[in-house]
Structures are given as structure tokens and as C-alpha cells.
Short mmCIF file of C-alpha atoms and ligand atoms in Angstrom, two decimals:
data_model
loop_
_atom_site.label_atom_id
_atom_site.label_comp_id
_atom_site.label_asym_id
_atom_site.label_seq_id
_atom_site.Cartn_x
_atom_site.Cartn_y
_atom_site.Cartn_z
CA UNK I 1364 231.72 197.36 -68.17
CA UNK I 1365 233.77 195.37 -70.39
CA UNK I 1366 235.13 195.25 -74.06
CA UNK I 1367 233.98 193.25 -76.45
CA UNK I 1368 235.61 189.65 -76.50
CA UNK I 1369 235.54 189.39 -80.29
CA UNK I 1370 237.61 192.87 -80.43
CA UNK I 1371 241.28 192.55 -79.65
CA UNK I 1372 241.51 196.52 -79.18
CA UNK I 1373 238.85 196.50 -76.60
CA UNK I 1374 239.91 193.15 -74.52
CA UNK I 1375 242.45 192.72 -72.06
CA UNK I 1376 245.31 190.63 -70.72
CA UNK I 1377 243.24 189.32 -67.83
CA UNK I 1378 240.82 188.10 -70.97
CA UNK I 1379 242.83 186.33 -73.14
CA UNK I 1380 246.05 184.81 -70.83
CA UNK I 1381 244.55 181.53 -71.50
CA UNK I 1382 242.52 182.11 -74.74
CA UNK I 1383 242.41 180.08 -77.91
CA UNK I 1384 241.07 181.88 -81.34
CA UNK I 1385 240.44 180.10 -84.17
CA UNK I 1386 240.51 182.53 -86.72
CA UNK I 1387 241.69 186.18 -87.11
CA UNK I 1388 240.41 188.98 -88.48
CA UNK I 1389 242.27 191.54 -90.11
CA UNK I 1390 240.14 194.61 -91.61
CA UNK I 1391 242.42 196.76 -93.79
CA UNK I 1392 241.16 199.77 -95.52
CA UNK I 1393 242.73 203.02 -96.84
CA UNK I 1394 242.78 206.95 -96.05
CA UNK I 1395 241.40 209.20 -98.99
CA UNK I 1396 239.03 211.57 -100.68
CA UNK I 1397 235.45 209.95 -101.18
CA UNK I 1398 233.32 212.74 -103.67
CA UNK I 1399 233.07 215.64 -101.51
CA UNK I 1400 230.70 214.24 -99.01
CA UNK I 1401 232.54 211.32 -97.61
CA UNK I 1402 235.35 211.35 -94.82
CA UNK I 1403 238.70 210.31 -95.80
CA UNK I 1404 238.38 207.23 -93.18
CA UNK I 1405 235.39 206.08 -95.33
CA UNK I 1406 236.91 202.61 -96.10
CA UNK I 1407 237.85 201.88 -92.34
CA UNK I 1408 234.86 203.40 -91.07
CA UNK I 1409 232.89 200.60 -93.29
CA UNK I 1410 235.76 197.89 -92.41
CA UNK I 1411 235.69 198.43 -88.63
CA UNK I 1412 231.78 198.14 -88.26
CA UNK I 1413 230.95 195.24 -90.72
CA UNK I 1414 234.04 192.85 -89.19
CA UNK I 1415 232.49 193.39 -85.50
CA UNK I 1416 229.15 192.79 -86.38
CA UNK I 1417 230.22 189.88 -88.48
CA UNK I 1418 232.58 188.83 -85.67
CA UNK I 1419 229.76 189.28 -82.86
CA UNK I 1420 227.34 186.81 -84.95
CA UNK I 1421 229.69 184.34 -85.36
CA UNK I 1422 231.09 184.64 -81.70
CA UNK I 1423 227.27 184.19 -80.56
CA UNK I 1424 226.97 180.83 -82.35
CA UNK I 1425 230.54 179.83 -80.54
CA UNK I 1426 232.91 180.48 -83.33
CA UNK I 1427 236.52 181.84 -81.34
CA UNK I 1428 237.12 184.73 -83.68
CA UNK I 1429 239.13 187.60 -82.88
CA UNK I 1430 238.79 190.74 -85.18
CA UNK I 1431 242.41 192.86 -85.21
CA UNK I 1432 242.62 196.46 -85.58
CA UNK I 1433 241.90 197.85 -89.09
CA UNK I 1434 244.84 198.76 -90.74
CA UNK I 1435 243.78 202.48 -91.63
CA UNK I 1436 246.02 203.16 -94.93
CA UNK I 1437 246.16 201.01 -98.74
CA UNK I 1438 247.15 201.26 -101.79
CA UNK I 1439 246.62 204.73 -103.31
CA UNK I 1440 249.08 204.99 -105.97
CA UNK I 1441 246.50 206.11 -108.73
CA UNK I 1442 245.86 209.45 -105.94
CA UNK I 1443 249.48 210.78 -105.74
CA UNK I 1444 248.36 214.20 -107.02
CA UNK I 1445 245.42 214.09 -104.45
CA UNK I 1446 245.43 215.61 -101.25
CA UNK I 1447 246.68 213.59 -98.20
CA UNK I 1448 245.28 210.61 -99.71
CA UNK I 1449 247.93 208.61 -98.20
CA UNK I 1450 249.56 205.67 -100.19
CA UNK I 1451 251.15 202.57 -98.89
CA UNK I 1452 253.00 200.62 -101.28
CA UNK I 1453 251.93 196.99 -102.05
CA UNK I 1454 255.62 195.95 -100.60
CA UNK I 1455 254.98 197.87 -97.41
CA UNK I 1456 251.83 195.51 -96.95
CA UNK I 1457 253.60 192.53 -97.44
CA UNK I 1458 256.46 193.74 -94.85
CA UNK I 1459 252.92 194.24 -92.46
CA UNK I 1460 251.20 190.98 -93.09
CA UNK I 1461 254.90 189.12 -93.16
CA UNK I 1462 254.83 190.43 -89.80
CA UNK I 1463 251.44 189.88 -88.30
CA UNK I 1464 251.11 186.58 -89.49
CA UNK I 1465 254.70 185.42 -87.94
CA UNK I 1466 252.72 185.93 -84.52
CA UNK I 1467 249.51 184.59 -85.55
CA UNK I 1468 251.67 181.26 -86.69
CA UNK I 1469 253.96 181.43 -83.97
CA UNK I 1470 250.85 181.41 -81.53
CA UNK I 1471 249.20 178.92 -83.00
CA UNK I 1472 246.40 181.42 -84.77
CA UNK I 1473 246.33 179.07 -88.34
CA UNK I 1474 243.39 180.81 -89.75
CA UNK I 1475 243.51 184.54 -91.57
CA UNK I 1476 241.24 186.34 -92.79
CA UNK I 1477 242.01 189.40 -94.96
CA UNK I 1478 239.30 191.74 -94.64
CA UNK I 1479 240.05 194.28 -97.69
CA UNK I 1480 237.79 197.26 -97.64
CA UNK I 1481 239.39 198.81 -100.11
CA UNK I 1482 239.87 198.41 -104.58
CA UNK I 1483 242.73 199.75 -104.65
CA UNK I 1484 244.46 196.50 -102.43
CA UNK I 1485 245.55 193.37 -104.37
CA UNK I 1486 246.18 190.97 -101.49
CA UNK I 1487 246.13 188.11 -103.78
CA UNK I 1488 249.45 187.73 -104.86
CA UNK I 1489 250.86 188.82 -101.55
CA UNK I 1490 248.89 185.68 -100.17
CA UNK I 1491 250.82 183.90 -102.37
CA UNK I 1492 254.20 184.61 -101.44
CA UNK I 1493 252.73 184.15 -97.75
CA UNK I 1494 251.40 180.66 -98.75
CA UNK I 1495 254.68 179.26 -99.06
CA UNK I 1496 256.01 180.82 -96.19
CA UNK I 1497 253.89 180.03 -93.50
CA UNK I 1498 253.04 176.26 -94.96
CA UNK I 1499 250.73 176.04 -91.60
CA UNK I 1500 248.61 179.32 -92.16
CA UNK I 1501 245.85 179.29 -93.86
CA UNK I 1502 245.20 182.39 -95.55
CA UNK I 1503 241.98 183.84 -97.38
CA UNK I 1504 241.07 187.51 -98.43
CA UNK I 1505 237.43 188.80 -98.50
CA UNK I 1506 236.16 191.81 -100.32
CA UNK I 1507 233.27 192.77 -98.65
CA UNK I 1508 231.16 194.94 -101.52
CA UNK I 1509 231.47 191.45 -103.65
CA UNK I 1510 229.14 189.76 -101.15
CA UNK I 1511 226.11 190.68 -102.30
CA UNK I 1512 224.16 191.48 -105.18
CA UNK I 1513 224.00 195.13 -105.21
CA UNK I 1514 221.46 195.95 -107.73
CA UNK I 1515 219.30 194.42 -105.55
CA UNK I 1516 219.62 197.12 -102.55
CA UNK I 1517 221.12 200.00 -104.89
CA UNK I 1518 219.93 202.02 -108.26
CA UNK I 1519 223.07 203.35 -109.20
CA UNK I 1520 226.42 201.52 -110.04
CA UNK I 1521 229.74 202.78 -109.08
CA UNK I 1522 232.61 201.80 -106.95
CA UNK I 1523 234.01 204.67 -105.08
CA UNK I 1524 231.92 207.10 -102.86
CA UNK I 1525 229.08 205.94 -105.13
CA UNK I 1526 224.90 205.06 -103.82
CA UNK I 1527 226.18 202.12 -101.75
CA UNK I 1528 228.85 203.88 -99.43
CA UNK I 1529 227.12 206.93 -99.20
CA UNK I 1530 224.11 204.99 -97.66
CA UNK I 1531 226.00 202.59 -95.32
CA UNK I 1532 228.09 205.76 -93.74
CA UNK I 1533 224.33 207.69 -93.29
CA UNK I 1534 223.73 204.67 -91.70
CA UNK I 1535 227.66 204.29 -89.88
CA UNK I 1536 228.09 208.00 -88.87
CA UNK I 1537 225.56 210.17 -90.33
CA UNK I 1538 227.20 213.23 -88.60
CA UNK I 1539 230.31 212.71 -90.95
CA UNK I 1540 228.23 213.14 -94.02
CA UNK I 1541 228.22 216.43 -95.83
CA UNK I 1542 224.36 217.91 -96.46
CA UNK I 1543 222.99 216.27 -100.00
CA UNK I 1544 223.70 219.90 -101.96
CA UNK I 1545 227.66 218.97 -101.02
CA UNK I 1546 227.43 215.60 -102.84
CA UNK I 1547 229.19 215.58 -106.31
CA UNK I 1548 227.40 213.53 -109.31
CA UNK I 1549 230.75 211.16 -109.30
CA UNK I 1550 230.73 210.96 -112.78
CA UNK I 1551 233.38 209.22 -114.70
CA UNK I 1552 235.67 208.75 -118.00
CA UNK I 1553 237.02 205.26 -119.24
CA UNK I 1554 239.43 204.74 -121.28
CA UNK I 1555 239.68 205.82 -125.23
CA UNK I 1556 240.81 202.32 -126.23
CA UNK I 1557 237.92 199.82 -126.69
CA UNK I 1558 239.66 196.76 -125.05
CA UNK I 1559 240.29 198.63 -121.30
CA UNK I 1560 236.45 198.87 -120.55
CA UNK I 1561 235.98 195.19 -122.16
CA UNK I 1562 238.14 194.14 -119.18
CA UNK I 1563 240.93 191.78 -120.98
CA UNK I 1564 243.59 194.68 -120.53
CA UNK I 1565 244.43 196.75 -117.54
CA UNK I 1566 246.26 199.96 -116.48
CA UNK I 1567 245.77 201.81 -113.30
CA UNK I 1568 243.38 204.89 -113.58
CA UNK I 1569 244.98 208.08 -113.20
CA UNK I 1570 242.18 209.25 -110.36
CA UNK I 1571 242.24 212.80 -111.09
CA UNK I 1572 242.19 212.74 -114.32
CA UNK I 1573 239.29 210.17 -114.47
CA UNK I 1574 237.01 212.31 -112.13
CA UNK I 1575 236.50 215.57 -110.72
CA UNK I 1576 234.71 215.28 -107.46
CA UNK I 1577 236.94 211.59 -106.63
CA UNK I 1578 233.93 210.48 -106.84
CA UNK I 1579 232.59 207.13 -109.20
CA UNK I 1580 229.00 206.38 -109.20
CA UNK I 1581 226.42 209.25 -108.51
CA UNK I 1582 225.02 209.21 -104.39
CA UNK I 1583 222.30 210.88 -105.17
CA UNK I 1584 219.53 208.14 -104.52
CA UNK I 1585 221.04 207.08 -101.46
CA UNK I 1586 219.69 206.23 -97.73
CA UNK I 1587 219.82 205.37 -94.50
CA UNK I 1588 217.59 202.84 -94.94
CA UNK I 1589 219.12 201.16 -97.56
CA UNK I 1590 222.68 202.00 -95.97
CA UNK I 1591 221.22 199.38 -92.89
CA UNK I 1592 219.76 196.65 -95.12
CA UNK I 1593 222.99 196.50 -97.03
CA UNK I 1594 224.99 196.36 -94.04
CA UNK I 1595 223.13 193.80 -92.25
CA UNK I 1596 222.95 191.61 -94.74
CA UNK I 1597 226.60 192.12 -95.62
CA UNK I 1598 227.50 191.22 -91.71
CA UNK I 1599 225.07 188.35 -91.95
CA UNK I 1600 226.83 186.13 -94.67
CA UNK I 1601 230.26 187.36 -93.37
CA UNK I 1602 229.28 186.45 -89.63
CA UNK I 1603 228.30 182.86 -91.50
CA UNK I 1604 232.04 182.72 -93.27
CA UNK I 1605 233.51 183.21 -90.18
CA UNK I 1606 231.60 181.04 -87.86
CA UNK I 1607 232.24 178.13 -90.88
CA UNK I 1608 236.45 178.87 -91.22
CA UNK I 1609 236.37 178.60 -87.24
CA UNK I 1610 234.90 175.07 -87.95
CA UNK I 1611 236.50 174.37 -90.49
CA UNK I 1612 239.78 171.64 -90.55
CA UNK I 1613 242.66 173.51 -93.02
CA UNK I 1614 244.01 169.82 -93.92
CA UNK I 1615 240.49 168.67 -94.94
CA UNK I 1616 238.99 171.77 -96.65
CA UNK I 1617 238.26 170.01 -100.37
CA UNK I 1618 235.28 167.96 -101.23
ZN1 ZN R 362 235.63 203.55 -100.26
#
């Protein structure tokens, strides 16, 4: 028995002494409160399992991709007044990226891939900052619940605990699930002021103020089923990024 070769957690020395990746993955999600139902690893649950099957695709057509372990905390600043949902600050990310990526560049790793499972992280102007100061990296960030169309798969809207991550962890790790009489309605407030929900002006939600199970967007009509048809078809065009940004040459990217 051996590890997956895709999985830097589950290789080995013996494995990679003389390997050669061409792009890295590096899943980050976040620990918190997801409606009543959901566990508090939630986001890294979904991270871990959609990067390896994406990985594994894309490693079965010959793209050298190696998938890092999933950072498990994120930005939860909104949550302070919620329950070990556990905040790291958008500076504390850059310190961890800053870091990772010096031995990714230093080894000769060019090729990043952010793989954000979470809303509440804003890699992009952290990547940035990073841009300038690894002028040989190239860096890209993917948010993995803007792959696909969801209204396709899903009834209900929502972006936290909602119909589409209820159904991909019944599908993930049913056993972590709470029974369907558990599951709040994750109903939500916006904002008073007109111009917040027409999108041209922001502020940070104050979560528990905005709802009362942390949920937002209702579970109720979700599945198993439609937990694995999301998933794989998620993993599928992901699995097709990666195999392409092993390809691809970073001083020849435009056309
Ligand atoms: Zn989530």
C-alpha cells in the first residue's frame, strides 16, 4: 500500500527525492459554525476532497501536480461573537503564503494555485503583493462554488451552509450531518440601505446579527444525489484547469 502521488501528506521521501511538479495546490478553507447541521470543518472537508479528485484527474492525463495540505482556518472576522469560529487575520495569510511560496520558488515549483474554499478569504490582493515579490511565480486563486452554474444542480440560493453544501457533505461524510429536523431554514437579513444589496457598496456582515442559525440559504431540498453530481462535475473542470496550468508556459500565457 502506498499514498497517493498527487497528495504531498500521503507521499514520501523515497517518492519524491528526484521529483519534478509542475504546479501546486494549495486548498485553504476555514473553521466555523455552518446552520446547525454542518461540522465546523465544513469548508476543508469540501476543499480536501474536490482538490484530490481534481488532482487525481489531472495526474491520470500526466499533469505533475501536487495538492498541499489544506490550510484548515480563514478569515472569520464577521464571527468574533461566534463560538470557536476561529479567525485568522488577512496579514497572518500573507505571512503563510509569503512563506510557502519562498519554497515553492526556491525549488523551482513556478506554478500556484490558491484553492479558496472559503467567502470570507480575499486572496486577491495578497496575490498582488506576492506578484511582485516572487517575479518567477505564477500565482492564480480559484473559488471553487464559482465553477459552475448552480441553479442548474440546486433550487435554493445561498452561500453559507445553504442546499449546495449541505448536499456535497451528505455526499463527503454523511455521518457528520445532523438528522434533517436539526437543519435551520438559514434565513437571512440584508442591509436597510438600498445601495448594499445593489452590490456597488460594501461592508462586512455582522454574522450574528444577520442570521440566527449561521446559516444563509435554506438546506432543506438538499441530497446526496445532487451533493455527487455537483461534486463531480466541480472536480471535472478543476481536474481540466490543472492538467492545462501544468501545460501551460508562464512567459507565453496571452493570446
Ligand atoms: Zn462553507
Amino acid at each position: 500500500m502506498s499514498g497517493r502521488p498527487y497528495i504531498l501528506a500521503e507521499t514520501n521521501w523515497e517518492s519524491l527525492k528526484n521529483a519534478a511538479f509542475e504546479v501546486a495546490v494549495l486548498p485553504w478553507g476555514a473553521t466555523e459554525a455552518h446552520n446547525f447541521h454542518l461540522p465546523y470543518a465544513t469548508d476543508n472537508i469540501e476543499a480536501d476532497a474536490l482538490a484530490a479528485e481534481a488532482a487525481r484527474q489531472a495526474w491520470e492525463k500526466g499533469g505533475k501536480v501536487v495538492v498541499l495540505p489544506t490550510i484548515p482556518y480563514g478569515v472569520n472576522t464577521g464571527q468574533p461573537d461566534i463560538y470557536l469560529d476561529i479567525n485568522l487575520n488577512p496579514s497572518t495569510q500573507m505571512s503563510i503564503l509569503s512563506d510557502v511560496i519562498t519554497v515553492l520558488n526556491r525549488q523551482g515549483i513556478h506554478k500556484l494555485v490558491i484553492f479558496n474554499s472559503h467567502g470570507g478569504n480575499d486572496f486577491k490582493p495578497l496575490v498582488r503583493e506576492l506578484g511582485l515579490k516572487f517575479p518567477e511565480m505564477f500565482i492564480c486563486i480559484s473559488f471553487w462554488p464559482q465553477t459552475m452554474d448552480r441553479a442548474k444542480f440546486f433550487q435554493e440560493g445561498g452561500d453559507h451552509a445553504e442546499e449546495m453544501e449541505t448536499s456535497l457533505l451528505l455526499h463527503l461524510r454523511p455521518e457528520l450531518v445532523l438528522p434533517r429536523e436539526k437543519w435551520g431554514d438559514g434565513s437571512s437579513k440584508s442591509f436597510k440601505i438600498k445601495a448594499f444589496s445593489e452590490g456597488w457598496v460594501w461592508a462586512e456582515r455582522k454574522w450574528s446579527q444577520v442570521s440566527a442559525d449561521t446559516g444563509i440559504g435554506n438546506p432543506k431540498y438538499a441530497t446526496r444525489e445532487k451533493g455527487e453530481a455537483f461534486f463531480m462535475a466541480v472536480s471535472e473542470k478543476m481536474g481540466q484547469l490543472f492538467l492545462e496550468l501544468c501545460k501551460a508556459d508562464i512567459d507565453d500565457l496571452y493570446t
